[in-house]
Tab-separated table of C-alpha atoms and ligand atoms in Angstrom:
chain	number	residue	atom	x	y	z
A	1	MET	CA	26.998	-141.790	-80.768
A	2	ARG	CA	25.318	-144.895	-82.240
A	3	VAL	CA	24.770	-147.784	-79.828
A	4	LEU	CA	23.156	-151.185	-80.347
A	5	GLY	CA	21.356	-152.232	-77.139
A	6	ILE	CA	20.488	-155.880	-76.456
A	7	GLU	CA	18.040	-156.876	-73.705
A	8	THR	CA	17.510	-160.511	-72.676
A	9	SER	CA	17.138	-160.329	-68.886
A	10	CYS	CA	13.662	-161.851	-68.622
A	11	ASP	CA	10.972	-162.743	-71.168
A	12	GLU	CA	11.536	-160.193	-73.940
A	13	THR	CA	14.230	-160.655	-76.582
A	14	ALA	CA	14.961	-157.109	-77.673
A	15	ALA	CA	17.464	-155.079	-79.679
A	16	ALA	CA	17.540	-151.430	-80.717
A	17	VAL	CA	19.842	-148.864	-82.261
A	18	VAL	CA	19.921	-145.441	-80.631
A	19	ASP	CA	21.747	-142.391	-82.012
A	20	ARG	CA	22.179	-139.837	-79.228
A	21	HIS	CA	18.586	-139.384	-77.965
A	22	ARG	CA	17.001	-140.700	-81.177
A	23	ILE	CA	15.702	-144.236	-81.660
A	24	LEU	CA	16.709	-145.544	-85.106
A	25	SER	CA	15.096	-148.946	-84.531
A	26	ASN	CA	13.488	-150.837	-81.669
A	27	VAL	CA	12.591	-154.528	-82.023
A	28	VAL	CA	10.957	-156.514	-79.212
A	29	SER	CA	10.043	-160.194	-79.448
A	30	SER	CA	7.814	-161.037	-76.493
A	31	GLN	CA	7.766	-164.545	-75.007
A	32	ALA	CA	4.449	-163.928	-73.196
A	33	ASP	CA	2.705	-166.703	-75.189
A	34	LEU	CA	5.422	-169.177	-74.254
A	35	HIS	CA	5.242	-168.538	-70.501
A	36	GLY	CA	1.499	-167.802	-70.319
A	37	PRO	CA	0.412	-171.415	-69.597
A	38	PHE	CA	2.764	-171.439	-66.542
A	39	PHE	CA	1.541	-168.058	-65.167
A	40	GLY	CA	5.146	-166.910	-64.827
A	41	VAL	CA	8.501	-166.927	-66.579
A	42	VAL	CA	10.127	-170.371	-66.846
A	43	PRO	CA	13.882	-169.606	-66.834
A	44	GLU	CA	14.970	-172.554	-68.998
A	45	LEU	CA	12.323	-171.824	-71.651
A	46	ALA	CA	13.302	-168.147	-71.598
A	47	SER	CA	17.000	-168.907	-72.194
A	48	ARG	CA	16.218	-171.236	-75.079
A	49	ALA	CA	13.816	-168.773	-76.695
A	50	HIS	CA	16.396	-165.977	-76.372
A	51	MET	CA	18.959	-168.195	-78.133
A	52	GLU	CA	16.550	-168.967	-80.970
A	53	ARG	CA	15.454	-165.367	-81.445
A	54	VAL	CA	18.321	-163.053	-80.583
A	55	ALA	CA	20.172	-163.146	-83.925
A	56	GLY	CA	16.972	-162.455	-85.898
A	57	VAL	CA	15.961	-159.645	-83.541
A	58	MET	CA	19.421	-158.041	-83.906
A	59	GLU	CA	19.263	-158.345	-87.712
A	60	ARG	CA	15.848	-156.652	-87.723
A	61	ALA	CA	17.159	-153.870	-85.490
A	62	MET	CA	20.072	-153.284	-87.882
A	63	ARG	CA	17.749	-153.265	-90.925
A	64	GLY	CA	15.423	-150.815	-89.155
A	65	ALA	CA	18.317	-148.500	-88.380
A	66	PHE	CA	20.398	-148.704	-91.566
A	67	GLY	CA	17.966	-149.683	-94.332
A	68	PRO	CA	16.259	-152.771	-95.784
A	69	GLY	CA	19.360	-154.362	-97.323
A	70	SER	CA	21.487	-154.044	-94.214
A	71	GLY	CA	22.161	-156.569	-91.485
A	72	LEU	CA	24.815	-157.336	-88.942
A	73	SER	CA	27.452	-156.432	-91.577
A	74	GLU	CA	26.451	-152.805	-90.961
A	75	ALA	CA	27.499	-153.170	-87.330
A	76	ARG	CA	30.776	-151.399	-88.203
A	77	ARG	CA	28.680	-148.211	-88.266
A	78	LEU	CA	28.052	-148.587	-84.523
A	79	ASP	CA	30.162	-146.853	-81.878
A	80	ALA	CA	29.440	-149.410	-79.146
A	81	VAL	CA	27.430	-152.525	-78.316
A	82	ALA	CA	25.507	-152.625	-75.013
A	83	PHE	CA	23.738	-155.488	-73.262
A	84	THR	CA	21.800	-156.011	-70.050
A	85	GLN	CA	24.313	-157.455	-67.593
A	86	GLY	CA	21.834	-157.831	-64.714
A	87	PRO	CA	19.788	-158.173	-62.657
A	88	GLY	CA	17.724	-160.941	-64.228
A	89	LEU	CA	17.709	-164.635	-65.053
A	90	ALA	CA	21.297	-165.921	-65.270
A	91	GLY	CA	20.819	-168.099	-68.363
A	92	ALA	CA	18.819	-165.425	-70.161
A	93	LEU	CA	21.400	-162.732	-69.371
A	94	LEU	CA	24.192	-164.972	-70.692
A	95	VAL	CA	22.582	-165.085	-74.142
A	96	GLY	CA	22.597	-161.280	-74.476
A	97	SER	CA	26.060	-160.927	-73.030
A	98	GLY	CA	27.389	-163.681	-75.316
A	99	VAL	CA	26.106	-162.178	-78.570
A	100	ALA	CA	27.027	-158.614	-77.543
A	101	CYS	CA	30.590	-159.571	-76.632
A	102	ALA	CA	30.990	-161.703	-79.767
A	103	LEU	CA	29.751	-158.932	-82.062
A	104	ALA	CA	31.803	-156.227	-80.355
A	105	ALA	CA	34.927	-158.436	-80.373
A	106	ALA	CA	34.506	-159.163	-84.096
A	107	LEU	CA	34.224	-155.425	-84.780
A	108	GLY	CA	36.854	-154.303	-82.278
A	109	LYS	CA	34.251	-151.950	-80.775
A	110	PRO	CA	33.624	-151.213	-77.098
A	111	VAL	CA	31.102	-153.334	-75.213
A	112	LEU	CA	29.146	-152.174	-72.169
A	113	GLY	CA	27.203	-154.200	-69.594
A	114	VAL	CA	24.218	-152.139	-68.462
A	115	HIS	CA	22.154	-152.394	-65.273
A	116	HIS	CA	18.586	-153.222	-66.324
A	117	LEU	CA	17.034	-150.773	-63.845
A	118	GLU	CA	19.351	-147.994	-64.974
A	119	GLY	CA	17.938	-148.638	-68.452
A	120	HIS	CA	14.384	-148.183	-67.155
A	121	LEU	CA	15.438	-145.169	-65.097
A	122	LEU	CA	17.007	-143.358	-68.041
A	123	SER	CA	14.342	-144.381	-70.606
A	124	PRO	CA	12.455	-141.027	-70.272
A	125	PHE	CA	15.546	-139.390	-71.821
A	126	LEU	CA	14.382	-140.928	-75.111
A	127	SER	CA	11.139	-138.925	-74.985
A	128	VAL	CA	10.512	-135.581	-76.691
A	129	ASP	CA	10.485	-133.817	-73.321
A	130	PRO	CA	13.324	-135.390	-71.322
A	131	PRO	CA	13.757	-134.623	-67.610
A	132	GLU	CA	16.623	-132.661	-66.085
A	133	PHE	CA	18.666	-133.865	-63.100
A	134	PRO	CA	18.096	-134.055	-60.156
A	135	PHE	CA	14.819	-135.932	-59.767
A	136	VAL	CA	13.015	-138.556	-57.736
A	137	ALA	CA	12.503	-141.800	-59.656
A	138	LEU	CA	9.679	-144.240	-59.048
A	139	LEU	CA	10.815	-147.527	-60.577
A	140	VAL	CA	7.924	-149.933	-60.864
A	141	SER	CA	8.532	-153.135	-62.793
A	142	GLY	CA	7.654	-156.800	-62.534
A	143	GLY	CA	10.625	-157.500	-60.284
A	144	HIS	CA	11.368	-154.177	-58.569
A	145	THR	CA	9.651	-151.303	-56.788
A	146	GLN	CA	12.003	-148.544	-55.695
A	147	LEU	CA	12.030	-144.843	-54.966
A	148	MET	CA	15.342	-143.224	-55.767
A	149	ARG	CA	17.035	-139.891	-55.630
A	150	VAL	CA	18.822	-139.368	-58.950
A	151	ASP	CA	21.437	-136.607	-59.114
A	152	GLY	CA	23.015	-137.574	-62.422
A	153	VAL	CA	24.047	-140.575	-64.498
A	154	GLY	CA	25.291	-143.222	-62.054
A	155	ARG	CA	24.415	-141.120	-59.009
A	156	TYR	CA	21.518	-143.037	-57.495
A	157	ALA	CA	20.479	-143.211	-53.836
A	158	ILE	CA	17.715	-145.632	-52.871
A	159	LEU	CA	15.116	-143.889	-50.688
A	160	GLY	CA	12.812	-146.869	-50.260
A	161	GLU	CA	11.941	-150.195	-51.845
A	162	THR	CA	9.630	-153.146	-51.542
A	163	ILE	CA	10.282	-155.552	-48.722
A	164	ASP	CA	8.491	-158.387	-50.544
A	165	ASP	CA	6.536	-158.390	-53.838
A	166	ALA	CA	7.009	-155.735	-56.513
A	167	ALA	CA	4.093	-153.616	-57.765
A	168	GLY	CA	4.076	-155.474	-61.100
A	169	GLU	CA	4.047	-158.776	-59.220
A	170	ALA	CA	1.024	-157.566	-57.214
A	171	PHE	CA	-0.767	-156.782	-60.489
A	172	ASP	CA	0.230	-160.133	-62.023
A	173	LYS	CA	-0.602	-162.310	-58.987
A	174	SER	CA	-3.967	-160.581	-58.424
A	175	ALA	CA	-4.757	-160.919	-62.133
A	176	LYS	CA	-4.050	-164.651	-61.930
A	177	LEU	CA	-6.517	-164.925	-59.017
A	178	LEU	CA	-9.114	-163.237	-61.254
A	179	GLY	CA	-8.488	-165.814	-63.999
A	180	LEU	CA	-6.627	-163.442	-66.343
A	181	PRO	CA	-3.792	-164.674	-68.591
A	182	TYR	CA	-0.108	-163.900	-67.837
A	183	PRO	CA	1.265	-161.232	-67.636
A	184	GLY	CA	-1.848	-159.962	-65.934
A	185	GLY	CA	-0.972	-156.306	-65.269
A	186	PRO	CA	-2.262	-154.837	-68.539
A	187	GLY	CA	-5.332	-157.152	-68.480
A	188	LEU	CA	-6.213	-156.226	-64.900
A	189	ALA	CA	-5.867	-152.528	-65.806
A	190	ARG	CA	-8.220	-152.977	-68.790
A	191	LEU	CA	-10.769	-154.835	-66.640
A	192	ALA	CA	-10.544	-152.124	-63.948
A	193	GLU	CA	-11.665	-149.431	-66.424
A	194	HIS	CA	-15.316	-150.439	-65.935
A	195	GLY	CA	-15.109	-151.277	-62.232
A	196	ASN	CA	-15.829	-149.471	-58.985
A	197	PRO	CA	-12.531	-148.877	-57.112
A	198	ALA	CA	-14.402	-148.601	-53.793
A	199	ALA	CA	-16.365	-151.861	-54.191
A	200	PHE	CA	-13.912	-153.878	-52.067
A	201	ASN	CA	-12.035	-152.567	-49.079
A	202	LEU	CA	-8.450	-153.749	-49.664
A	203	PRO	CA	-5.414	-152.854	-47.524
A	204	ARG	CA	-2.930	-150.102	-48.408
A	205	PRO	CA	0.227	-151.820	-47.072
A	206	LEU	CA	2.846	-149.651	-45.297
A	207	LEU	CA	0.965	-146.480	-46.274
A	208	LYS	CA	1.483	-145.038	-42.818
A	209	SER	CA	4.838	-146.690	-42.104
A	210	GLY	CA	6.627	-143.346	-41.905
A	211	ASN	CA	9.274	-144.507	-44.397
A	212	LEU	CA	9.407	-144.951	-48.158
A	213	ASP	CA	9.329	-148.753	-48.245
A	214	PHE	CA	6.587	-150.791	-49.906
A	215	SER	CA	4.998	-154.170	-49.278
A	216	PHE	CA	2.532	-155.807	-51.656
A	217	ALA	CA	2.445	-159.452	-50.538
A	218	GLY	CA	-0.394	-158.782	-48.044
A	219	LEU	CA	-2.480	-157.101	-50.717
A	220	LYS	CA	-2.299	-160.198	-52.914
A	221	THR	CA	-3.386	-162.279	-49.898
A	222	ALA	CA	-6.319	-159.889	-49.296
A	223	VAL	CA	-7.408	-160.314	-52.934
A	224	MET	CA	-7.126	-164.094	-52.485
A	225	VAL	CA	-9.332	-163.941	-49.362
A	226	GLN	CA	-11.987	-161.954	-51.285
A	227	VAL	CA	-11.876	-164.439	-54.172
A	228	LYS	CA	-12.203	-167.384	-51.740
A	229	LYS	CA	-15.166	-165.758	-49.955
A	230	LEU	CA	-16.931	-165.158	-53.260
A	231	SER	CA	-16.078	-168.667	-54.517
A	232	ALA	CA	-17.771	-170.149	-51.443
A	233	VAL	CA	-21.123	-168.668	-52.470
A	234	ARG	CA	-20.835	-168.973	-56.247
A	235	ALA	CA	-21.238	-172.121	-58.277
A	236	GLU	CA	-19.224	-171.135	-61.378
A	237	PRO	CA	-15.388	-170.824	-61.714
A	238	VAL	CA	-13.883	-167.357	-61.374
A	239	GLU	CA	-13.514	-166.953	-65.173
A	240	ALA	CA	-17.307	-167.188	-65.478
A	241	TRP	CA	-18.154	-164.629	-62.797
A	242	PRO	CA	-20.277	-161.644	-63.864
A	243	PRO	CA	-18.052	-159.114	-65.700
A	244	GLN	CA	-19.060	-156.313	-63.311
A	245	LEU	CA	-17.942	-158.295	-60.244
A	246	LEU	CA	-14.558	-159.031	-61.830
A	247	ALA	CA	-14.227	-155.391	-62.917
A	248	ASP	CA	-14.985	-154.211	-59.360
A	249	LEU	CA	-12.361	-156.565	-57.910
A	250	ALA	CA	-9.817	-155.431	-60.502
A	251	ALA	CA	-10.566	-151.730	-59.924
A	252	SER	CA	-10.308	-152.130	-56.138
A	253	THR	CA	-6.959	-153.933	-56.466
A	254	GLN	CA	-5.572	-151.341	-58.866
A	255	ALA	CA	-6.785	-148.509	-56.594
A	256	ALA	CA	-4.922	-149.982	-53.603
A	257	ILE	CA	-1.635	-150.386	-55.545
A	258	VAL	CA	-1.887	-146.958	-57.178
A	259	GLU	CA	-2.766	-145.128	-53.948
A	260	VAL	CA	0.320	-146.501	-52.193
A	261	LEU	CA	2.600	-145.693	-55.153
A	262	VAL	CA	1.256	-142.134	-55.498
A	263	LYS	CA	1.387	-141.283	-51.781
A	264	LYS	CA	4.884	-142.688	-51.304
A	265	ALA	CA	6.150	-140.889	-54.425
A	266	LEU	CA	4.735	-137.604	-53.086
A	267	SER	CA	6.382	-138.262	-49.702
A	268	ALA	CA	9.717	-138.826	-51.471
A	269	LEU	CA	9.353	-135.508	-53.315
A	270	ARG	CA	8.472	-133.745	-50.062
A	271	GLU	CA	11.367	-135.315	-48.134
A	272	THR	CA	13.991	-134.578	-50.792
A	273	GLY	CA	12.603	-131.154	-51.682
A	274	LEU	CA	12.944	-132.118	-55.380
A	275	ARG	CA	10.307	-130.910	-57.831
A	276	ARG	CA	10.577	-133.540	-60.588
A	277	LEU	CA	9.378	-137.125	-60.622
A	278	VAL	CA	10.378	-139.722	-63.213
A	279	VAL	CA	8.257	-142.865	-63.450
A	280	ALA	CA	9.758	-145.897	-65.182
A	281	GLY	CA	9.244	-149.644	-65.574
A	282	GLY	CA	6.344	-151.732	-66.838
A	283	VAL	CA	3.783	-150.500	-64.287
A	284	GLY	CA	4.569	-146.965	-65.488
A	285	ALA	CA	2.315	-147.835	-68.446
A	286	ASN	CA	-0.683	-147.972	-66.083
A	287	ARG	CA	-3.089	-145.185	-67.055
A	288	GLU	CA	-4.690	-144.884	-63.618
A	289	LEU	CA	-1.247	-144.413	-62.035
A	290	ARG	CA	-0.377	-141.767	-64.640
A	291	GLN	CA	-3.679	-139.909	-64.139
A	292	GLN	CA	-3.393	-139.867	-60.364
A	293	LEU	CA	0.265	-138.803	-60.382
A	294	ASP	CA	-0.441	-136.073	-62.947
A	295	GLY	CA	-3.381	-134.814	-60.839
A	296	ALA	CA	-1.566	-134.861	-57.484
A	297	CYS	CA	1.725	-133.425	-58.811
A	298	GLY	CA	-0.080	-130.864	-60.989
A	299	LYS	CA	-1.806	-129.425	-57.917
A	300	LEU	CA	1.579	-128.990	-56.200
A	301	GLY	CA	3.296	-127.547	-59.268
A	302	LEU	CA	5.562	-130.627	-59.600
A	303	ARG	CA	6.603	-132.120	-62.957
A	304	VAL	CA	6.155	-135.797	-63.825
A	305	HIS	CA	8.057	-137.457	-66.685
A	306	TYR	CA	7.253	-140.847	-68.173
A	307	PRO	CA	8.903	-142.902	-70.903
A	308	GLU	CA	6.895	-143.279	-74.100
A	309	MET	CA	4.242	-145.989	-73.546
A	310	SER	CA	6.105	-148.461	-75.770
A	311	LEU	CA	9.318	-147.956	-73.745
A	312	CYS	CA	7.769	-148.689	-70.324
A	313	THR	CA	8.217	-152.433	-70.641
A	314	ASP	CA	11.526	-154.132	-71.447
A	315	ASN	CA	13.276	-153.017	-74.629
A	316	GLY	CA	16.754	-152.607	-76.121
A	317	ALA	CA	16.468	-148.830	-76.670
A	318	MET	CA	16.657	-148.099	-72.945
A	319	ILE	CA	19.788	-150.265	-72.675
A	320	ALA	CA	21.447	-148.493	-75.617
A	321	MET	CA	20.434	-145.105	-74.170
A	322	ALA	CA	21.819	-145.879	-70.702
A	323	ALA	CA	25.095	-147.058	-72.283
A	324	ALA	CA	25.365	-143.903	-74.398
A	325	MET	CA	24.688	-141.704	-71.363
A	326	ARG	CA	27.279	-143.570	-69.282
A	327	LEU	CA	29.898	-143.169	-72.024
A	328	GLN	CA	29.054	-139.500	-72.646
A	329	SER	CA	29.063	-138.594	-68.949
A	330	GLY	CA	32.375	-140.358	-68.389
A	331	GLN	CA	30.760	-142.715	-65.858
A	332	GLN	CA	32.088	-145.674	-67.814
A	333	ALA	CA	35.186	-145.972	-69.968
A	334	PRO	CA	34.711	-147.753	-73.322
A	335	SER	CA	35.946	-151.282	-72.666
A	336	THR	CA	37.263	-153.810	-75.155
A	337	THR	CA	37.405	-156.610	-72.599
A	338	TYR	CA	34.907	-159.122	-73.908
A	339	ALA	CA	34.125	-161.028	-70.697
A	340	PHE	CA	30.898	-162.964	-70.455
A	341	ASP	CA	30.153	-162.102	-66.852
A	342	VAL	CA	26.545	-161.445	-65.855
A	343	LYS	CA	25.134	-160.251	-62.529
A	344	PRO	CA	21.776	-161.901	-61.873
A	345	ARG	CA	21.628	-160.084	-58.489
A	346	TRP	CA	22.918	-156.529	-58.699
A	347	SER	CA	21.964	-153.464	-56.678
A	348	LEU	CA	21.638	-150.200	-58.563
A	349	ALA	CA	23.159	-148.435	-55.561
A	350	SER	CA	26.404	-150.373	-56.124
A	351	LEU	CA	27.143	-148.885	-59.558
A	352	PRO	CA	30.565	-147.218	-59.639
A	353	VAL	CA	30.558	-143.404	-59.647
A	354	SER	CA	33.546	-141.649	-61.141
B	401	KG4	O1	9.616	-153.464	-66.624
B	401	KG4	P1	8.954	-154.696	-67.065
B	401	KG4	O2	8.663	-154.867	-68.525
B	401	KG4	O3	9.760	-155.983	-66.679
B	401	KG4	C1	10.553	-156.076	-65.563
B	401	KG4	O4	11.699	-155.548	-65.599
B	401	KG4	O5	10.058	-156.677	-64.595
B	401	KG4	O6	7.612	-154.800	-66.218
B	401	KG4	C2	6.687	-155.815	-66.396
B	401	KG4	C3	5.569	-155.634	-65.398
B	401	KG4	C4	4.624	-156.818	-65.340
B	401	KG4	O7	4.391	-157.129	-63.992
B	401	KG4	C5	3.367	-156.272	-66.025
B	401	KG4	O8	2.189	-156.890	-65.579
B	401	KG4	C6	3.422	-154.819	-65.604
B	401	KG4	O9	4.780	-154.473	-65.726
B	401	KG4	N1	2.586	-153.957	-66.475
B	401	KG4	C7	1.495	-153.297	-66.044
B	401	KG4	C8	0.970	-152.607	-67.165
B	401	KG4	N2	1.762	-152.874	-68.229
B	401	KG4	C9	2.759	-153.705	-67.791
B	401	KG4	N3	0.931	-153.235	-64.820
B	401	KG4	C10	-0.165	-152.474	-64.696
B	401	KG4	N4	-0.742	-151.793	-65.716
B	401	KG4	C11	-0.212	-151.833	-66.945
B	401	KG4	N5	-0.786	-151.143	-67.953
B	402	ZN	ZN1	12.294	-154.340	-66.844
């Protein structure tokens, strides 16, 4: 089954062609440079950039999949077109849904609206060593932090989630306080490599809450307090602080986020009695998180699955894959209703189960 997946929910314009579990092409055009000066995604700029880029990105995905001379004319070789229907920025989602519905309507092929988090969740099925159901999923992206019990395609039960900021947001907001460019997560992780994770005593929010919920807003405030204290005794702006001081702050912040994620994920495995963990979403690319999860789960004889590094952050392949798995499992009937409806707010737990 060949599916074209289109992702435009936030600040990446992406398209990919997936054939069963094989990626034929995967094109991502990042808007990080565009939003960087604002330290966050500007919805109107994102929508406009998606409109400018989406056709070219789709053409490149088709050429990558079907050969240099091919383009959208080769779309007849697809079995379905999938797009991210939500959650995300309304205007940005509309661009993906518009082009997907238009292309599918022109071809008379089925079109599928995919839940963005389901795409992340199922992205490890594109790896060489895919997981088996059931498993616990730790979904850690820029907008979401959730622990889930996954019994099959479309069968998701939320075990816990963040009550305020997401893990990726905690990385990004702390990185901003340290003077790093947006999106700060990868930069903070790089800086942390040379830092001492015990240099600053930062809180581990909700670690002992007795449930599987998260909270990261207080951690960001604690980093802000540290930065303010240091600023009061230093003459230079934060960007000019000694590299070791910045590395220590970054490592301490990362250690606090990672410790909470690892301990809560282990609690979820213990509570459900499941022996497999799937980590997905942008923060899943964090090497410290991967090392600590591998170490802790290895000791207990538990398996951890990750998407390929390049598939941790937003991409079209995960959307195509989720659509293919929904069609193959019978969770979704192939639809030829080309309605432009998007769901900027959409809970994964509300997906229909057949
Ligand atoms: O899943 P994603 O691409 O977009 C959303 O659906 O939100 O996740 C983006 C988030 C950003 O917050 C980014 O800073 C974070 O993932 N991220 C990382 C790393 N790579 C991306 N955070 C920590 N360490 C990384 N290596
Ligand atoms: Zn995402």
